[in-house]
């Protein structure tokens, strides 16, 4: 059986990137290592759509989120927290650990926070220092309108911090043009890499606040990374093997072109949603994003057992809902190194699995709808 990974992190890694990982380990302070870090940092600026430096941290995405919190907020300072799912809750956990005063702007799972809700929270809390939000809420499939959020926050003294893990590289996001102040992502979602690296960048507005904030973390103090990166270096031993591999995947993104890459994700996501609906299934997210499709488990179907059967019989690994959502949704990633035919195969396997379990559907309906929508999306 051929294993096929469709979880929204980690995602499938291209062959040339995997081969890079198989090469001998090299010294991380050598001239070659510095040249590679410099190149990766430039390509990351392109991916983030920023003129600011992007720092590479050796940790998972959450480490990047923790860097955003610990560098921008002093203890007790006020943060508006936009929560639409589990990853908004991850921000909350970090904010609590760092003693922030949290103003929650919360919507039920499946819904999106609107810019009006954010504007109202900022009007009621003019002493807010940072707004925390999520580009792609990977737990529900919702995408947030960060361009609108950026316009709202730019009118205030507050910063806008974005968890772009799974979103960056899968959906349009322009850090500088949209006024995003702190942007974080991780290697293992849309950036076509295994887990292990996080990336963070800060706007000029953010740097003013960071430089005025007491140091609250040693390893994740991004002032250190800024100083080192000016010399194409890192303050601590980086995951240099991963950085070399990330270079290969970033070159792939460069070659495709970021706008083409966004368009590819939109086209596949649109076709996938059409396929799902043609199978008689419902989408979970009110405002779906292009990184993944989240499907409601239909009544009378055991969601967790279906995913197990899908993997066992056909090799397709989707993700279940997390925590309270377990058994209620299926999450199908189409970010990164995934093409239309990969997703077409996944829908086909889901149709067959549902058919096996007695669910009534017309075989091929989802596949045909995908093809039609994909053809129309040219
Ligand atoms: C995967 C994910 C995270 C968690 O990242 P880790 O690498 O597991 O620490 C955070 N936020 C979002 C939106 C994610 O998709």
mmCIF file of C-alpha atoms and ligand atoms in Angstrom:
data_model
loop_
_atom_site.group_PDB
_atom_site.id
_atom_site.type_symbol
_atom_site.label_atom_id
_atom_site.label_comp_id
_atom_site.label_asym_id
_atom_site.label_seq_id
_atom_site.Cartn_x
_atom_site.Cartn_y
_atom_site.Cartn_z
ATOM 1 C CA UNK A 1 0.000 0.000 0.000
ATOM 2 C CA UNK A 2 1.283 3.420 -0.892
ATOM 3 C CA UNK A 3 0.989 5.795 2.071
ATOM 4 C CA UNK A 4 -0.469 9.186 1.106
ATOM 5 C CA UNK A 5 -0.316 12.007 3.593
ATOM 6 C CA UNK A 6 -3.188 14.509 3.554
ATOM 7 C CA UNK A 7 -2.956 15.835 7.108
ATOM 8 C CA UNK A 8 -2.762 19.634 7.518
ATOM 9 C CA UNK A 9 0.743 19.322 8.863
ATOM 10 C CA UNK A 10 3.014 17.604 8.387
ATOM 11 C CA UNK A 11 2.507 17.529 4.645
ATOM 12 C CA UNK A 12 4.192 15.693 1.771
ATOM 13 C CA UNK A 13 7.779 16.779 1.090
ATOM 14 C CA UNK A 14 9.149 16.922 -2.500
ATOM 15 C CA UNK A 15 11.752 14.340 -3.496
ATOM 16 C CA UNK A 16 14.583 16.821 -4.129
ATOM 17 C CA UNK A 17 14.090 18.261 -0.632
ATOM 18 C CA UNK A 18 14.151 14.761 0.891
ATOM 19 C CA UNK A 19 17.403 13.990 -0.944
ATOM 20 C CA UNK A 20 18.982 17.113 0.506
ATOM 21 C CA UNK A 21 18.143 15.755 3.967
ATOM 22 C CA UNK A 22 20.087 12.576 3.188
ATOM 23 C CA UNK A 23 23.398 14.398 2.698
ATOM 24 C CA UNK A 24 26.208 14.462 5.294
ATOM 25 C CA UNK A 25 25.967 16.942 8.150
ATOM 26 C CA UNK A 26 28.131 20.040 7.742
ATOM 27 C CA UNK A 27 29.473 22.710 10.104
ATOM 28 C CA UNK A 28 26.927 25.420 10.866
ATOM 29 C CA UNK A 29 29.452 28.297 11.129
ATOM 30 C CA UNK A 30 31.147 27.577 7.790
ATOM 31 C CA UNK A 31 30.973 30.171 5.015
ATOM 32 C CA UNK A 32 28.723 27.835 3.043
ATOM 33 C CA UNK A 33 26.227 27.651 5.931
ATOM 34 C CA UNK A 34 26.092 31.444 6.130
ATOM 35 C CA UNK A 35 25.520 31.739 2.397
ATOM 36 C CA UNK A 36 22.682 29.234 2.628
ATOM 37 C CA UNK A 37 21.051 31.036 5.567
ATOM 38 C CA UNK A 38 21.301 34.326 3.682
ATOM 39 C CA UNK A 39 19.647 32.779 0.643
ATOM 40 C CA UNK A 40 16.887 31.147 2.685
ATOM 41 C CA UNK A 41 16.229 34.431 4.505
ATOM 42 C CA UNK A 42 15.862 36.271 1.185
ATOM 43 C CA UNK A 43 13.462 33.653 -0.157
ATOM 44 C CA UNK A 44 11.450 33.822 3.059
ATOM 45 C CA UNK A 45 11.059 37.575 2.606
ATOM 46 C CA UNK A 46 9.515 36.796 -0.770
ATOM 47 C CA UNK A 47 7.171 34.209 0.762
ATOM 48 C CA UNK A 48 6.149 36.627 3.558
ATOM 49 C CA UNK A 49 5.946 39.510 1.051
ATOM 50 C CA UNK A 50 8.022 41.736 3.289
ATOM 51 C CA UNK A 51 11.120 43.893 3.088
ATOM 52 C CA UNK A 52 11.861 43.096 6.753
ATOM 53 C CA UNK A 53 14.270 40.331 7.742
ATOM 54 C CA UNK A 54 12.683 36.930 8.443
ATOM 55 C CA UNK A 55 14.317 34.944 11.243
ATOM 56 C CA UNK A 56 14.706 31.187 11.265
ATOM 57 C CA UNK A 57 14.136 29.563 14.656
ATOM 58 C CA UNK A 58 14.886 25.934 15.349
ATOM 59 C CA UNK A 59 11.620 24.875 16.969
ATOM 60 C CA UNK A 60 8.111 23.974 15.871
ATOM 61 C CA UNK A 61 5.625 26.658 14.864
ATOM 62 C CA UNK A 62 4.492 27.162 18.450
ATOM 63 C CA UNK A 63 8.009 28.332 19.302
ATOM 64 C CA UNK A 64 7.577 31.074 16.715
ATOM 65 C CA UNK A 65 4.245 32.030 18.321
ATOM 66 C CA UNK A 66 5.914 32.141 21.721
ATOM 67 C CA UNK A 67 8.605 34.424 20.248
ATOM 68 C CA UNK A 68 5.870 36.776 18.984
ATOM 69 C CA UNK A 69 4.279 36.988 22.447
ATOM 70 C CA UNK A 70 7.439 37.160 24.559
ATOM 71 C CA UNK A 71 9.095 39.835 22.415
ATOM 72 C CA UNK A 72 6.109 42.147 22.019
ATOM 73 C CA UNK A 73 4.323 42.153 25.385
ATOM 74 C CA UNK A 74 5.433 43.081 28.886
ATOM 75 C CA UNK A 75 3.690 41.313 31.800
ATOM 76 C CA UNK A 76 0.156 42.583 32.357
ATOM 77 C CA UNK A 77 -0.096 44.389 29.014
ATOM 78 C CA UNK A 78 -3.327 44.099 27.100
ATOM 79 C CA UNK A 79 -3.813 41.788 24.132
ATOM 80 C CA UNK A 80 -6.923 41.381 21.985
ATOM 81 C CA UNK A 81 -7.185 37.719 21.115
ATOM 82 C CA UNK A 82 -9.228 36.666 18.061
ATOM 83 C CA UNK A 83 -10.171 33.026 18.535
ATOM 84 C CA UNK A 84 -11.961 30.861 15.989
ATOM 85 C CA UNK A 85 -10.628 27.470 16.993
ATOM 86 C CA UNK A 86 -7.875 25.496 18.518
ATOM 87 C CA UNK A 87 -5.009 27.619 17.162
ATOM 88 C CA UNK A 88 -6.510 30.796 18.574
ATOM 89 C CA UNK A 89 -6.603 28.845 21.833
ATOM 90 C CA UNK A 90 -2.877 28.118 21.399
ATOM 91 C CA UNK A 91 -2.271 31.903 21.404
ATOM 92 C CA UNK A 92 -4.372 32.082 24.578
ATOM 93 C CA UNK A 93 -2.216 29.463 26.309
ATOM 94 C CA UNK A 94 0.976 31.336 25.469
ATOM 95 C CA UNK A 95 -0.516 34.708 26.453
ATOM 96 C CA UNK A 96 -1.557 33.249 29.808
ATOM 97 C CA UNK A 97 1.911 31.822 30.390
ATOM 98 C CA UNK A 98 3.380 35.293 29.808
ATOM 99 C CA UNK A 99 0.865 37.055 32.061
ATOM 100 C CA UNK A 100 -0.930 39.113 29.410
ATOM 101 C CA UNK A 101 -4.293 40.761 30.076
ATOM 102 C CA UNK A 102 -6.511 39.077 27.501
ATOM 103 C CA UNK A 103 -9.537 40.635 25.780
ATOM 104 C CA UNK A 104 -11.196 37.724 23.963
ATOM 105 C CA UNK A 105 -12.962 38.134 20.615
ATOM 106 C CA UNK A 106 -14.348 34.674 20.146
ATOM 107 C CA UNK A 107 -16.568 32.903 17.649
ATOM 108 C CA UNK A 108 -17.828 29.300 17.667
ATOM 109 C CA UNK A 109 -15.824 26.662 15.764
ATOM 110 C CA UNK A 110 -16.528 26.917 12.033
ATOM 111 C CA UNK A 111 -17.155 30.677 12.116
ATOM 112 C CA UNK A 112 -14.712 33.497 11.344
ATOM 113 C CA UNK A 113 -13.921 36.591 13.400
ATOM 114 C CA UNK A 114 -14.953 39.700 11.422
ATOM 115 C CA UNK A 115 -13.096 42.991 11.179
ATOM 116 C CA UNK A 116 -16.100 44.713 12.808
ATOM 117 C CA UNK A 117 -15.744 42.532 15.895
ATOM 118 C CA UNK A 118 -12.066 43.395 16.023
ATOM 119 C CA UNK A 119 -12.738 47.126 15.514
ATOM 120 C CA UNK A 120 -15.268 47.125 18.372
ATOM 121 C CA UNK A 121 -12.818 45.402 20.708
ATOM 122 C CA UNK A 122 -10.118 47.935 19.875
ATOM 123 C CA UNK A 123 -12.494 50.875 20.404
ATOM 124 C CA UNK A 124 -13.474 49.490 23.799
ATOM 125 C CA UNK A 125 -9.828 48.811 24.671
ATOM 126 C CA UNK A 126 -7.706 51.706 23.427
ATOM 127 C CA UNK A 127 -4.803 50.535 25.617
ATOM 128 C CA UNK A 128 -4.399 47.306 23.586
ATOM 129 C CA UNK A 129 -0.769 46.623 22.715
ATOM 130 C CA UNK A 130 -1.092 43.639 20.392
ATOM 131 C CA UNK A 131 -3.897 41.873 18.517
ATOM 132 C CA UNK A 132 -3.367 38.140 18.024
ATOM 133 C CA UNK A 133 -5.039 36.314 15.160
ATOM 134 C CA UNK A 134 -4.822 33.308 12.830
ATOM 135 C CA UNK A 135 -4.588 33.388 9.039
ATOM 136 C CA UNK A 136 -5.727 29.807 8.423
ATOM 137 C CA UNK A 137 -7.496 28.279 11.441
ATOM 138 C CA UNK A 138 -6.361 24.746 10.630
ATOM 139 C CA UNK A 139 -8.660 23.171 13.238
ATOM 140 C CA UNK A 140 -11.827 24.314 11.441
ATOM 141 C CA UNK A 141 -10.711 25.289 7.915
ATOM 142 C CA UNK A 142 -11.706 28.940 8.412
ATOM 143 C CA UNK A 143 -9.649 31.729 6.833
ATOM 144 C CA UNK A 144 -9.501 35.248 8.247
ATOM 145 C CA UNK A 145 -9.593 38.459 6.225
ATOM 146 C CA UNK A 146 -6.262 39.782 7.398
ATOM 147 C CA UNK A 147 -6.227 42.573 4.858
ATOM 148 C CA UNK A 148 -9.319 44.000 6.595
ATOM 149 C CA UNK A 149 -7.850 43.287 10.053
ATOM 150 C CA UNK A 150 -4.694 45.111 8.999
ATOM 151 C CA UNK A 151 -6.672 48.224 8.016
ATOM 152 C CA UNK A 152 -8.444 48.247 11.390
ATOM 153 C CA UNK A 153 -5.292 47.773 13.471
ATOM 154 C CA UNK A 154 -3.174 50.218 11.437
ATOM 155 C CA UNK A 155 -5.391 53.063 12.704
ATOM 156 C CA UNK A 156 -4.369 52.291 16.294
ATOM 157 C CA UNK A 157 -1.118 52.043 18.243
ATOM 158 C CA UNK A 158 -1.589 48.278 18.569
ATOM 159 C CA UNK A 159 0.356 45.666 16.631
ATOM 160 C CA UNK A 160 -1.224 42.867 14.591
ATOM 161 C CA UNK A 161 0.366 39.465 15.263
ATOM 162 C CA UNK A 162 -0.515 36.666 12.855
ATOM 163 C CA UNK A 163 -0.230 32.916 13.243
ATOM 164 C CA UNK A 164 0.421 32.147 9.587
ATOM 165 C CA UNK A 165 1.241 28.487 10.195
ATOM 166 C CA UNK A 166 -0.551 26.518 7.400
ATOM 167 C CA UNK A 167 -1.740 29.804 5.841
ATOM 168 C CA UNK A 168 1.545 31.271 4.591
ATOM 169 C CA UNK A 169 2.298 29.670 1.242
ATOM 170 C CA UNK A 170 -1.269 28.421 0.786
ATOM 171 C CA UNK A 171 -3.336 31.592 0.711
ATOM 172 C CA UNK A 172 -2.680 35.172 -0.262
ATOM 173 C CA UNK A 173 -0.920 37.033 2.515
ATOM 174 C CA UNK A 174 1.097 40.219 2.097
ATOM 175 C CA UNK A 175 2.824 41.217 5.295
ATOM 176 C CA UNK A 176 3.911 44.732 4.322
ATOM 177 C CA UNK A 177 1.029 45.743 2.054
ATOM 178 C CA UNK A 178 -1.585 44.535 4.561
ATOM 179 C CA UNK A 179 0.076 46.091 7.606
ATOM 180 C CA UNK A 180 0.801 42.849 9.461
ATOM 181 C CA UNK A 181 3.283 43.518 12.284
ATOM 182 C CA UNK A 182 4.369 40.100 13.500
ATOM 183 C CA UNK A 183 4.053 37.110 11.216
ATOM 184 C CA UNK A 184 4.909 33.551 12.177
ATOM 185 C CA UNK A 185 4.937 30.336 10.223
ATOM 186 C CA UNK A 186 6.375 26.832 10.438
ATOM 187 C CA UNK A 187 8.199 24.572 8.007
ATOM 188 C CA UNK A 188 5.869 21.564 7.940
ATOM 189 C CA UNK A 189 2.680 23.016 6.486
ATOM 190 C CA UNK A 190 2.651 24.865 3.154
ATOM 191 C CA UNK A 191 6.431 25.311 2.996
ATOM 192 C CA UNK A 192 6.938 21.691 1.889
ATOM 193 C CA UNK A 193 9.274 20.586 4.671
ATOM 194 C CA UNK A 194 9.353 18.236 7.639
ATOM 195 C CA UNK A 195 8.661 19.797 11.072
ATOM 196 C CA UNK A 196 11.472 21.540 12.946
ATOM 197 C CA UNK A 197 11.766 25.164 11.826
ATOM 198 C CA UNK A 198 9.712 28.270 12.608
ATOM 199 C CA UNK A 199 9.996 31.644 10.889
ATOM 200 C CA UNK A 200 9.126 35.069 12.237
ATOM 201 C CA UNK A 201 9.276 38.605 10.929
ATOM 202 C CA UNK A 202 8.466 41.958 12.535
ATOM 203 C CA UNK A 203 7.434 45.303 10.979
ATOM 204 C CA UNK A 204 9.142 48.604 11.834
ATOM 205 C CA UNK A 205 6.160 49.431 14.058
ATOM 206 C CA UNK A 206 6.679 46.109 15.844
ATOM 207 C CA UNK A 207 10.409 46.692 16.301
ATOM 208 C CA UNK A 208 9.697 49.956 18.141
ATOM 209 C CA UNK A 209 7.555 48.033 20.628
ATOM 210 C CA UNK A 210 9.977 45.102 20.844
ATOM 211 C CA UNK A 211 12.904 47.406 21.589
ATOM 212 C CA UNK A 212 10.875 49.020 24.397
ATOM 213 C CA UNK A 213 9.815 45.694 25.929
ATOM 214 C CA UNK A 214 11.859 43.938 28.629
ATOM 215 C CA UNK A 215 13.597 40.707 27.592
ATOM 216 C CA UNK A 216 11.375 37.787 28.609
ATOM 217 C CA UNK A 217 12.954 34.870 26.807
ATOM 218 C CA UNK A 218 16.547 33.895 26.207
ATOM 219 C CA UNK A 219 16.370 31.392 23.360
ATOM 220 C CA UNK A 220 13.525 33.201 21.583
ATOM 221 C CA UNK A 221 14.762 36.772 22.041
ATOM 222 C CA UNK A 222 14.484 37.936 18.418
ATOM 223 C CA UNK A 223 16.823 40.869 19.004
ATOM 224 C CA UNK A 224 19.580 38.247 19.118
ATOM 225 C CA UNK A 225 18.422 36.730 15.838
ATOM 226 C CA UNK A 226 18.313 40.170 14.234
ATOM 227 C CA UNK A 227 21.884 40.920 15.265
ATOM 228 C CA UNK A 228 23.111 37.525 14.062
ATOM 229 C CA UNK A 229 21.213 37.562 10.798
ATOM 230 C CA UNK A 230 22.872 40.870 9.877
ATOM 231 C CA UNK A 231 25.987 38.669 9.637
ATOM 232 C CA UNK A 232 24.106 35.765 8.009
ATOM 233 C CA UNK A 233 24.378 33.830 11.239
ATOM 234 C CA UNK A 234 22.229 32.498 14.068
ATOM 235 C CA UNK A 235 22.693 33.048 17.822
ATOM 236 C CA UNK A 236 22.523 29.302 18.620
ATOM 237 C CA UNK A 237 23.206 26.098 16.702
ATOM 238 C CA UNK A 238 20.450 26.053 14.077
ATOM 239 C CA UNK A 239 18.882 22.972 12.516
ATOM 240 C CA UNK A 240 21.254 23.507 9.619
ATOM 241 C CA UNK A 241 20.334 20.280 7.831
ATOM 242 C CA UNK A 242 16.723 21.436 7.825
ATOM 243 C CA UNK A 243 17.728 24.904 6.658
ATOM 244 C CA UNK A 244 19.550 23.386 3.690
ATOM 245 C CA UNK A 245 16.480 21.361 2.817
ATOM 246 C CA UNK A 246 14.216 24.383 3.277
ATOM 247 C CA UNK A 247 16.337 26.144 0.692
ATOM 248 C CA UNK A 248 15.371 23.508 -1.873
ATOM 249 C CA UNK A 249 11.638 23.827 -1.151
ATOM 250 C CA UNK A 250 11.839 27.627 -1.181
ATOM 251 C CA UNK A 251 13.481 27.474 -4.617
ATOM 252 C CA UNK A 252 10.514 25.434 -5.782
ATOM 253 C CA UNK A 253 8.166 28.157 -4.486
ATOM 254 C CA UNK A 254 10.279 30.847 -6.191
ATOM 255 C CA UNK A 255 10.180 28.928 -9.465
ATOM 256 C CA UNK A 256 6.389 28.579 -9.328
ATOM 257 C CA UNK A 257 5.920 32.218 -8.298
ATOM 258 C CA UNK A 258 4.022 33.162 -5.143
ATOM 259 C CA UNK A 259 0.956 34.454 -6.985
ATOM 260 C CA UNK A 260 0.761 31.324 -9.130
ATOM 261 C CA UNK A 261 1.111 29.272 -5.980
ATOM 262 C CA UNK A 262 -1.761 31.110 -4.272
ATOM 263 C CA UNK A 263 -3.850 30.676 -7.445
ATOM 264 C CA UNK A 264 -3.061 26.947 -7.567
ATOM 265 C CA UNK A 265 -4.262 26.514 -3.981
ATOM 266 C CA UNK A 266 -7.441 28.506 -4.641
ATOM 267 C CA UNK A 267 -8.237 26.481 -7.741
ATOM 268 C CA UNK A 268 -7.712 23.133 -6.030
ATOM 269 C CA UNK A 269 -9.605 24.233 -2.897
ATOM 270 C CA UNK A 270 -12.565 25.433 -4.981
ATOM 271 C CA UNK A 271 -12.658 22.164 -6.910
ATOM 272 C CA UNK A 272 -12.320 20.138 -3.709
ATOM 273 C CA UNK A 273 -15.255 21.919 -2.093
ATOM 274 C CA UNK A 274 -17.378 21.317 -5.203
ATOM 275 C CA UNK A 275 -16.434 17.633 -5.078
ATOM 276 C CA UNK A 276 -17.304 17.314 -1.405
ATOM 277 C CA UNK A 277 -20.699 18.948 -1.847
ATOM 278 C CA UNK A 278 -21.488 16.781 -4.870
ATOM 279 C CA UNK A 279 -20.924 13.744 -2.650
ATOM 280 C CA UNK A 280 -23.764 14.987 -0.455
ATOM 281 C CA UNK A 281 -21.386 16.127 2.287
ATOM 282 C CA UNK A 282 -21.263 19.524 3.968
ATOM 283 C CA UNK A 283 -18.368 21.891 4.552
ATOM 284 C CA UNK A 284 -17.604 22.854 8.135
ATOM 285 C CA UNK A 285 -16.063 26.304 7.666
ATOM 286 C CA UNK A 286 -18.331 29.266 7.061
ATOM 287 C CA UNK A 287 -15.449 31.047 5.317
ATOM 288 C CA UNK A 288 -13.165 28.266 4.038
ATOM 289 C CA UNK A 289 -9.512 28.878 3.268
ATOM 290 C CA UNK A 290 -7.398 27.341 0.526
ATOM 291 C CA UNK A 291 -5.000 25.350 2.707
ATOM 292 C CA UNK A 292 -7.405 22.569 3.590
ATOM 293 C CA UNK A 293 -10.987 21.391 3.262
ATOM 294 C CA UNK A 294 -12.859 20.545 6.429
ATOM 295 C CA UNK A 295 -15.845 18.251 5.962
ATOM 296 C CA UNK A 296 -18.694 17.650 8.428
ATOM 297 C CA UNK A 297 -19.086 13.980 9.248
ATOM 298 C CA UNK A 298 -22.632 13.145 8.087
ATOM 299 C CA UNK A 299 -25.225 11.860 10.570
ATOM 300 C CA UNK A 300 -25.070 8.135 11.126
ATOM 301 C CA UNK A 301 -21.431 7.837 10.019
ATOM 302 C CA UNK A 302 -18.629 7.068 12.487
ATOM 303 C CA UNK A 303 -16.101 9.767 11.571
ATOM 304 C CA UNK A 304 -13.075 8.274 13.307
ATOM 305 C CA UNK A 305 -13.749 4.737 12.035
ATOM 306 C CA UNK A 306 -14.143 6.060 8.476
ATOM 307 C CA UNK A 307 -10.716 7.721 8.617
ATOM 308 C CA UNK A 308 -9.186 4.511 9.914
ATOM 309 C CA UNK A 309 -10.753 2.519 7.073
ATOM 310 C CA UNK A 310 -9.639 5.121 4.516
ATOM 311 C CA UNK A 311 -6.064 4.715 5.650
ATOM 312 C CA UNK A 312 -6.136 0.960 6.033
ATOM 313 C CA UNK A 313 -7.838 0.183 2.717
ATOM 314 C CA UNK A 314 -6.502 2.913 0.482
ATOM 315 C CA UNK A 315 -3.481 4.444 2.216
ATOM 316 C CA UNK A 316 -4.990 7.928 2.476
ATOM 317 C CA UNK A 317 -4.277 9.675 5.765
ATOM 318 C CA UNK A 318 -6.692 12.532 6.531
ATOM 319 C CA UNK A 319 -6.811 14.257 9.926
ATOM 320 C CA UNK A 320 -9.601 13.843 12.451
ATOM 321 C CA UNK A 321 -11.012 16.777 14.401
ATOM 322 C CA UNK A 322 -8.951 17.811 17.411
ATOM 323 C CA UNK A 323 -10.135 17.497 21.010
ATOM 324 C CA UNK A 324 -13.893 18.152 21.212
ATOM 325 C CA UNK A 325 -14.154 17.999 17.399
ATOM 326 C CA UNK A 326 -12.885 14.415 17.202
ATOM 327 C CA UNK A 327 -15.244 12.250 15.158
ATOM 328 C CA UNK A 328 -17.196 15.281 13.948
ATOM 329 C CA UNK A 329 -15.079 16.534 11.066
ATOM 330 C CA UNK A 330 -12.553 15.304 8.503
ATOM 331 C CA UNK A 331 -9.663 17.540 7.548
ATOM 332 C CA UNK A 332 -8.125 17.143 4.103
ATOM 333 C CA UNK A 333 -5.030 19.185 3.343
ATOM 334 C CA UNK A 334 -4.237 20.439 -0.145
ATOM 335 C CA UNK A 335 -1.384 22.727 0.750
ATOM 336 C CA UNK A 336 2.208 22.697 -0.381
ATOM 337 C CA UNK A 337 3.443 19.842 -2.544
ATOM 338 C CA UNK A 338 -0.042 18.643 -3.488
ATOM 339 C CA UNK A 339 -1.569 18.817 -6.933
ATOM 340 C CA UNK A 340 -5.080 18.480 -8.315
ATOM 341 C CA UNK A 341 -4.626 14.778 -9.050
ATOM 342 C CA UNK A 342 -3.509 14.041 -5.505
ATOM 343 C CA UNK A 343 -6.718 15.613 -4.197
ATOM 344 C CA UNK A 344 -8.812 13.921 -6.875
ATOM 345 C CA UNK A 345 -7.429 10.603 -5.646
ATOM 346 C CA UNK A 346 -8.236 11.503 -2.067
ATOM 347 C CA UNK A 347 -11.858 12.311 -2.928
ATOM 348 C CA UNK A 348 -12.126 9.114 -4.907
ATOM 349 C CA UNK A 349 -10.851 7.075 -1.953
ATOM 350 C CA UNK A 350 -13.271 8.878 0.381
ATOM 351 C CA UNK A 351 -16.168 8.032 -1.950
ATOM 352 C CA UNK A 352 -15.197 4.359 -1.976
ATOM 353 C CA UNK A 353 -14.759 4.262 1.794
ATOM 354 C CA UNK A 354 -18.141 5.879 2.400
ATOM 355 C CA UNK A 355 -19.746 3.488 -0.067
ATOM 356 C CA UNK A 356 -18.186 0.525 1.773
ATOM 357 C CA UNK A 357 -19.669 1.813 5.018
ATOM 358 C CA UNK A 358 -23.175 1.926 3.555
ATOM 359 C CA UNK A 359 -23.422 5.690 3.083
ATOM 360 C CA UNK A 360 -25.629 6.496 0.098
ATOM 361 C CA UNK A 361 -23.839 8.316 -2.676
ATOM 362 C CA UNK A 362 -23.476 8.175 -6.408
ATOM 363 C CA UNK A 363 -20.004 6.827 -7.145
ATOM 364 C CA UNK A 364 -17.949 9.311 -9.110
ATOM 365 C CA UNK A 365 -20.206 12.301 -8.359
ATOM 366 C CA UNK A 366 -17.554 13.988 -6.216
ATOM 367 C CA UNK A 367 -14.775 13.181 -8.650
ATOM 368 C CA UNK A 368 -16.765 14.536 -11.609
ATOM 369 C CA UNK A 369 -17.681 17.732 -9.749
ATOM 370 C CA UNK A 370 -14.049 18.234 -8.833
ATOM 371 C CA UNK A 371 -13.002 17.853 -12.465
ATOM 372 C CA UNK A 372 -15.702 20.236 -13.697
ATOM 373 C CA UNK A 373 -14.870 22.911 -11.142
ATOM 374 C CA UNK A 374 -11.146 22.457 -11.767
ATOM 375 C CA UNK A 375 -11.629 22.850 -15.523
ATOM 376 C CA UNK A 376 -13.773 25.954 -14.974
ATOM 377 C CA UNK A 377 -11.200 27.455 -12.624
ATOM 378 C CA UNK A 378 -8.547 27.831 -15.310
HETATM 379 C C1 LIG B 1 0.082 23.400 12.946
HETATM 380 C C2 LIG B 1 -0.338 24.721 13.477
HETATM 381 C C3 LIG B 1 0.216 25.245 14.669
HETATM 382 C C4 LIG B 1 1.146 24.451 15.552
HETATM 383 O O1 LIG B 1 2.388 24.386 15.089
HETATM 384 P P1 LIG B 1 3.456 23.359 15.715
HETATM 385 O O2 LIG B 1 4.464 23.311 14.628
HETATM 386 O O3 LIG B 1 2.729 22.079 15.956
HETATM 387 O O4 LIG B 1 3.964 23.960 16.967
HETATM 388 C C5 LIG B 1 -0.175 26.501 15.064
HETATM 389 N N1 LIG B 1 -1.050 27.220 14.360
HETATM 390 C C6 LIG B 1 -1.613 26.760 13.224
HETATM 391 C C7 LIG B 1 -2.597 27.611 12.494
HETATM 392 C C8 LIG B 1 -1.272 25.495 12.754
HETATM 393 O O5 LIG B 1 -1.829 25.031 11.622
#
